[in-house]
Coordinates of C-alpha atoms in Angstrom, one line a residue:
M1 CA 25.3 42.9 139.1
P2 CA 26.9 40.2 141.3
E3 CA 28.2 41.1 144.7
L4 CA 31.9 41.8 144.5
I5 CA 34.1 41.0 147.6
L6 CA 37.6 42.3 147.7
H7 CA 40.0 40.6 150.1
H8 CA 42.8 43.1 150.7
Y9 CA 44.7 45.3 153.2
P10 CA 45.0 49.1 153.1
T11 CA 48.7 49.3 152.3
S12 CA 48.8 46.7 149.5
P13 CA 49.9 48.4 146.2
F14 CA 48.1 45.8 144.0
A15 CA 45.0 46.2 146.1
E16 CA 45.2 50.0 145.5
K17 CA 45.3 49.2 141.7
T18 CA 42.1 47.2 142.1
R19 CA 40.3 49.7 144.4
L20 CA 40.9 52.4 141.9
M21 CA 39.5 50.3 139.0
L22 CA 36.4 49.6 141.1
G23 CA 36.0 53.3 141.6
Y24 CA 36.6 54.1 138.0
K25 CA 33.9 51.6 136.9
N26 CA 31.6 52.7 139.7
L27 CA 31.2 49.2 140.9
P28 CA 30.0 48.8 144.6
W29 CA 32.1 46.3 146.6
K30 CA 32.5 44.7 149.9
S31 CA 35.8 45.1 151.8
V32 CA 37.4 42.2 153.6
I33 CA 40.6 43.2 155.4
I34 CA 43.1 40.3 155.5
P35 CA 46.5 39.9 157.2
M36 CA 49.5 41.4 155.6
I37 CA 51.6 38.3 156.3
M38 CA 50.9 34.6 156.9
P39 CA 49.1 32.8 158.4
K40 CA 46.0 33.7 156.3
P41 CA 43.7 30.8 157.1
D42 CA 40.5 32.5 155.7
V43 CA 42.3 33.4 152.4
V44 CA 43.7 29.9 152.0
A45 CA 40.2 28.4 152.7
L46 CA 39.1 30.2 149.5
T47 CA 42.1 29.8 147.3
G48 CA 43.7 26.5 148.4
G49 CA 47.1 28.0 148.7
Y50 CA 47.5 31.2 146.8
R51 CA 48.1 34.0 149.3
K52 CA 49.0 37.1 147.3
T53 CA 46.9 40.3 147.7
P54 CA 44.3 41.1 146.6
I55 CA 41.8 38.4 145.6
L56 CA 38.3 39.0 144.2
Q57 CA 35.4 36.8 145.3
I58 CA 32.1 36.6 143.5
G59 CA 30.0 34.0 145.3
A60 CA 32.0 30.7 145.0
D61 CA 34.3 32.0 142.3
I62 CA 37.7 33.2 143.4
Y63 CA 39.9 35.3 141.1
C64 CA 43.6 35.6 141.7
D65 CA 46.0 38.2 140.4
T66 CA 45.1 41.7 139.4
A67 CA 45.8 41.0 135.7
L68 CA 42.8 38.6 135.7
I69 CA 40.7 40.7 138.1
S70 CA 41.0 43.6 135.6
D71 CA 39.5 41.4 132.9
V72 CA 36.7 40.3 135.2
L73 CA 35.8 43.9 136.1
E74 CA 35.9 44.8 132.4
H75 CA 33.5 41.9 131.6
L76 CA 31.1 43.0 134.3
Q77 CA 31.2 46.7 133.5
P78 CA 32.5 47.3 130.0
E79 CA 32.2 51.1 130.3
P80 CA 34.3 53.0 131.0
S81 CA 36.8 50.6 129.6
V82 CA 40.3 50.0 131.0
Y83 CA 41.2 48.6 127.5
P84 CA 40.1 51.4 125.2
E85 CA 40.8 51.0 121.5
P86 CA 43.0 51.4 119.5
S87 CA 45.8 51.0 122.1
K88 CA 44.5 47.9 123.9
G89 CA 47.6 45.8 123.0
M90 CA 50.0 48.5 124.0
A91 CA 48.1 49.1 127.2
R92 CA 48.3 45.5 128.2
T93 CA 52.0 45.3 127.4
L94 CA 52.8 48.4 129.4
A95 CA 50.7 47.2 132.3
H96 CA 52.6 43.9 132.4
W97 CA 55.9 45.8 132.5
A98 CA 54.6 48.1 135.2
D99 CA 53.3 45.2 137.4
N100 CA 56.7 43.5 137.2
T101 CA 59.7 45.7 136.3
L102 CA 58.4 49.0 137.6
F103 CA 56.8 47.4 140.7
W104 CA 60.0 45.6 141.8
T105 CA 62.2 48.6 141.1
S106 CA 59.9 50.8 143.2
M107 CA 59.7 48.3 146.1
A108 CA 63.4 47.8 146.2
Y109 CA 63.7 51.6 146.5
N110 CA 60.8 51.9 149.0
T111 CA 62.0 49.2 151.3
Q112 CA 65.5 50.7 152.0
P113 CA 66.0 51.2 155.8
K114 CA 64.4 54.7 155.9
G115 CA 61.3 53.3 154.1
I116 CA 61.0 50.3 156.3
A117 CA 61.4 52.4 159.4
Q118 CA 58.5 54.6 158.3
I119 CA 56.2 51.8 157.3
F120 CA 56.6 50.2 160.7
E121 CA 57.1 53.3 162.9
K122 CA 53.9 52.6 164.8
A123 CA 54.3 48.9 165.1
P124 CA 56.4 46.8 167.5
P125 CA 59.9 45.9 166.4
E126 CA 58.9 42.3 165.8
A127 CA 56.4 43.4 163.1
A128 CA 59.2 44.5 160.7
R129 CA 61.1 41.3 161.3
A130 CA 58.1 39.2 160.7
F131 CA 57.3 41.1 157.5
G132 CA 60.8 40.7 156.2
E133 CA 60.8 36.9 156.9
D134 CA 57.4 36.6 155.2
R135 CA 58.4 38.4 152.0
K136 CA 61.7 36.6 152.0
A137 CA 59.8 33.3 151.8
M138 CA 57.5 34.7 149.1
S139 CA 60.5 35.8 147.0
F140 CA 62.6 32.7 147.3
G141 CA 64.9 32.4 144.3
M142 CA 64.2 35.8 142.9
A143 CA 67.0 38.2 142.0
R144 CA 67.0 41.2 144.4
I145 CA 67.7 44.7 143.3
R146 CA 69.9 46.8 145.7
S147 CA 68.3 50.1 146.8
A148 CA 71.0 52.2 145.2
D149 CA 70.6 50.5 141.8
A150 CA 66.8 50.7 142.2
A151 CA 67.0 54.5 142.8
A152 CA 68.8 55.1 139.6
A153 CA 66.5 52.9 137.6
Y154 CA 63.4 54.4 139.3
K155 CA 64.5 57.9 138.3
S156 CA 64.9 56.8 134.7
Y157 CA 61.4 55.1 134.6
L158 CA 59.8 58.2 136.1
R159 CA 61.3 60.3 133.4
R160 CA 60.0 57.9 130.8
I161 CA 56.5 58.1 132.3
S162 CA 56.8 61.9 132.4
D163 CA 57.6 61.9 128.6
M164 CA 54.4 59.9 128.0
L165 CA 52.4 62.7 129.6
D166 CA 53.8 65.6 127.6
D167 CA 50.7 66.2 125.6
R168 CA 48.0 64.1 127.2
P169 CA 46.4 63.8 130.6
F170 CA 46.8 60.0 130.8
L171 CA 49.5 57.7 129.6
L172 CA 47.9 56.7 126.3
G173 CA 45.3 59.4 125.7
E174 CA 42.5 61.4 127.2
V175 CA 41.2 58.7 129.5
P176 CA 42.8 56.2 131.9
C177 CA 43.6 52.7 130.7
I178 CA 45.0 49.6 132.4
A179 CA 48.5 51.0 131.9
D180 CA 47.6 54.0 134.1
F181 CA 46.3 51.8 136.9
A182 CA 49.3 49.5 136.8
M183 CA 51.9 52.3 136.7
Y184 CA 50.2 54.2 139.4
H185 CA 50.2 51.8 142.3
P186 CA 54.0 51.4 142.7
L187 CA 54.3 55.2 142.7
W188 CA 51.4 55.5 145.1
F189 CA 53.3 53.3 147.6
T190 CA 56.2 55.7 147.4
R191 CA 54.1 58.7 147.8
V192 CA 51.6 57.5 150.5
Q193 CA 53.3 54.7 152.4
T194 CA 57.0 55.9 152.4
P195 CA 56.7 59.7 152.1
V196 CA 60.1 60.1 153.6
L197 CA 61.4 58.8 150.2
A198 CA 58.8 60.6 148.0
G199 CA 61.2 63.4 147.1
I200 CA 62.2 61.2 144.1
L201 CA 58.8 62.0 142.5
K202 CA 59.4 65.8 142.6
L203 CA 61.9 65.4 139.9
T204 CA 59.0 64.7 137.5
P205 CA 56.2 67.3 138.2
A206 CA 54.1 65.9 135.3
V207 CA 54.0 62.5 137.0
L208 CA 52.8 64.1 140.2
D209 CA 50.0 65.9 138.4
W210 CA 49.0 62.6 136.7
M211 CA 49.1 60.9 140.1
D212 CA 46.7 63.5 141.4
R213 CA 44.3 62.8 138.5
M214 CA 44.5 59.1 139.2
A215 CA 44.0 59.5 143.0
A216 CA 40.9 61.7 142.3
I217 CA 39.2 58.6 140.8
G218 CA 38.7 57.2 144.3
H219 CA 37.6 53.8 145.5
G220 CA 33.9 54.1 144.8
S221 CA 31.2 52.8 147.1
F222 CA 32.1 50.0 149.5
E223 CA 31.1 48.5 152.8
K224 CA 32.9 46.5 155.4
F225 CA 32.5 42.7 155.3
S226 CA 34.1 40.0 157.4
S227 CA 36.1 37.0 156.3
A228 CA 33.6 34.7 158.0
Q229 CA 30.8 36.3 156.0
A230 CA 32.7 35.9 152.8
I231 CA 33.5 32.2 153.5
A232 CA 29.8 31.7 154.4
Q233 CA 28.8 33.3 151.1
A234 CA 31.1 31.0 149.2
S235 CA 29.7 28.0 151.0
A236 CA 26.1 28.9 150.3
A237 CA 26.8 29.5 146.6
M238 CA 27.8 27.4 143.6
P239 CA 30.4 28.4 141.1
A240 CA 29.1 30.2 138.1
P241 CA 28.7 28.1 134.9
L242 CA 31.9 28.0 132.9
S243 CA 32.0 29.8 129.6
D244 CA 32.1 27.8 126.4
E245 CA 35.6 29.0 125.5
V246 CA 37.7 26.4 123.7
F247 CA 40.0 24.2 125.8
Q248 CA 43.6 25.2 124.9
D249 CA 45.9 22.4 125.7
E250 CA 49.5 23.4 126.0
H251 CA 50.6 20.8 128.5
G252 CA 49.1 17.5 127.5
I253 CA 47.0 17.5 130.6
P254 CA 43.3 16.8 130.0
L255 CA 40.4 18.5 131.7
G256 CA 39.4 16.7 134.8
S257 CA 43.0 16.1 135.9
Q258 CA 44.4 17.0 139.3
V259 CA 46.8 19.8 138.8
V260 CA 49.0 22.3 140.7
I261 CA 49.3 25.9 139.7
T262 CA 52.1 28.1 141.1
S263 CA 53.3 31.6 140.4
E264 CA 56.4 31.7 138.2
A265 CA 58.0 34.3 140.5
F266 CA 56.8 36.0 143.6
G267 CA 54.5 34.0 145.9
P268 CA 55.3 30.3 145.0
E269 CA 52.7 28.7 147.3
P270 CA 50.9 26.1 145.2
T271 CA 47.1 25.7 144.6
E272 CA 45.9 22.1 143.8
G273 CA 42.6 21.2 142.3
E274 CA 40.7 19.7 139.4
L275 CA 41.4 21.4 136.1
V276 CA 38.0 22.4 134.7
A277 CA 39.0 25.1 132.2
A278 CA 42.1 26.2 130.3
T279 CA 41.3 28.9 127.8
R280 CA 43.7 31.1 125.9
M281 CA 43.8 33.6 128.8
H282 CA 43.1 31.7 132.1
Y283 CA 42.9 28.5 134.1
T284 CA 40.2 27.4 136.4
L285 CA 40.5 24.8 139.2
R286 CA 37.6 23.2 141.1
R287 CA 38.3 22.7 144.8
V288 CA 36.3 21.5 147.8
D289 CA 37.1 23.1 151.2
A290 CA 35.6 22.1 154.5
R291 CA 34.6 25.7 155.2
A292 CA 34.1 27.3 151.8
G293 CA 32.5 24.4 150.0
T294 CA 33.0 23.9 146.3
V295 CA 34.8 26.8 144.7
H296 CA 36.3 27.6 141.4
V297 CA 39.7 29.3 141.7
H298 CA 40.8 31.2 138.6
F299 CA 44.3 32.2 137.5
P300 CA 45.7 34.1 134.4
R301 CA 47.9 32.0 132.2
I302 CA 50.7 34.5 131.9
G303 CA 52.9 34.4 135.0
Y304 CA 51.6 31.0 136.3
A305 CA 52.9 27.5 135.8
L306 CA 50.6 24.5 135.4
K307 CA 51.6 20.9 136.1
A308 CA 50.0 17.6 136.9
A309 CA 49.7 16.9 140.6
T310 CA 52.0 14.2 142.0
P311 CA 49.9 11.1 142.9
A312 CA 49.5 10.6 146.6

């Protein structure tokens, strides 16, 4: 089993999604704690620009976005599966909704003034301001949900999740699937990081019981690791051989081209590199960094835009 390095910070909801999947699959991992806001020089050394949390590193391969990280973990450890049949397509679709609509509704509710005050109650005043400016830059151009509107929608979504749990312990059956991990992490933030606002969850006791079952999965076995160690490991390794999946050209951009990949929504920072793979599910860019050496940076197709790099 290759060594898994997770770059994350404790209060990141999407990192919690990944930590739980690592625990569910009983995969040991190394924990690199990264800054909550920019600058993130060690992250950017590995990714080339992408700065959302978490990222998964395996040697000189860097995997961005939890949608892709989930697939990587599934490939490494197929059992227990987070995509159990026969509801694999449904699970993926629900997970996408949860990582987008449910997540942003939850965070609009969680980051109302009482929530922000609790998140930063032990930090100096400038920390909240810096966080706000950082997230404002990451969400440039996005429509923002007002907290009052978010509260109403959040209650409706919680009732719908509760309805899914009427006759089963997990959302689609007897065992967790990717939809459980994706729906859990926004609610986890409400319950654990902004408990002053967690009363909203008490309206749906079945959801709280399900959250207890998810939390009991735990994070598995991990040990602390430093950013310097992670970068040194990337520098000492070579990217794994690419699979023989067929090149799927949707852009008229041939392999070997210099390209730029950006998120279609949150976190617009670009990553530039040589396009070395474009399969039906993901893109891979080859980059060379002064500290990290030659790395392959991998992105899912869904949610990311690919274009040719502008000539210098």
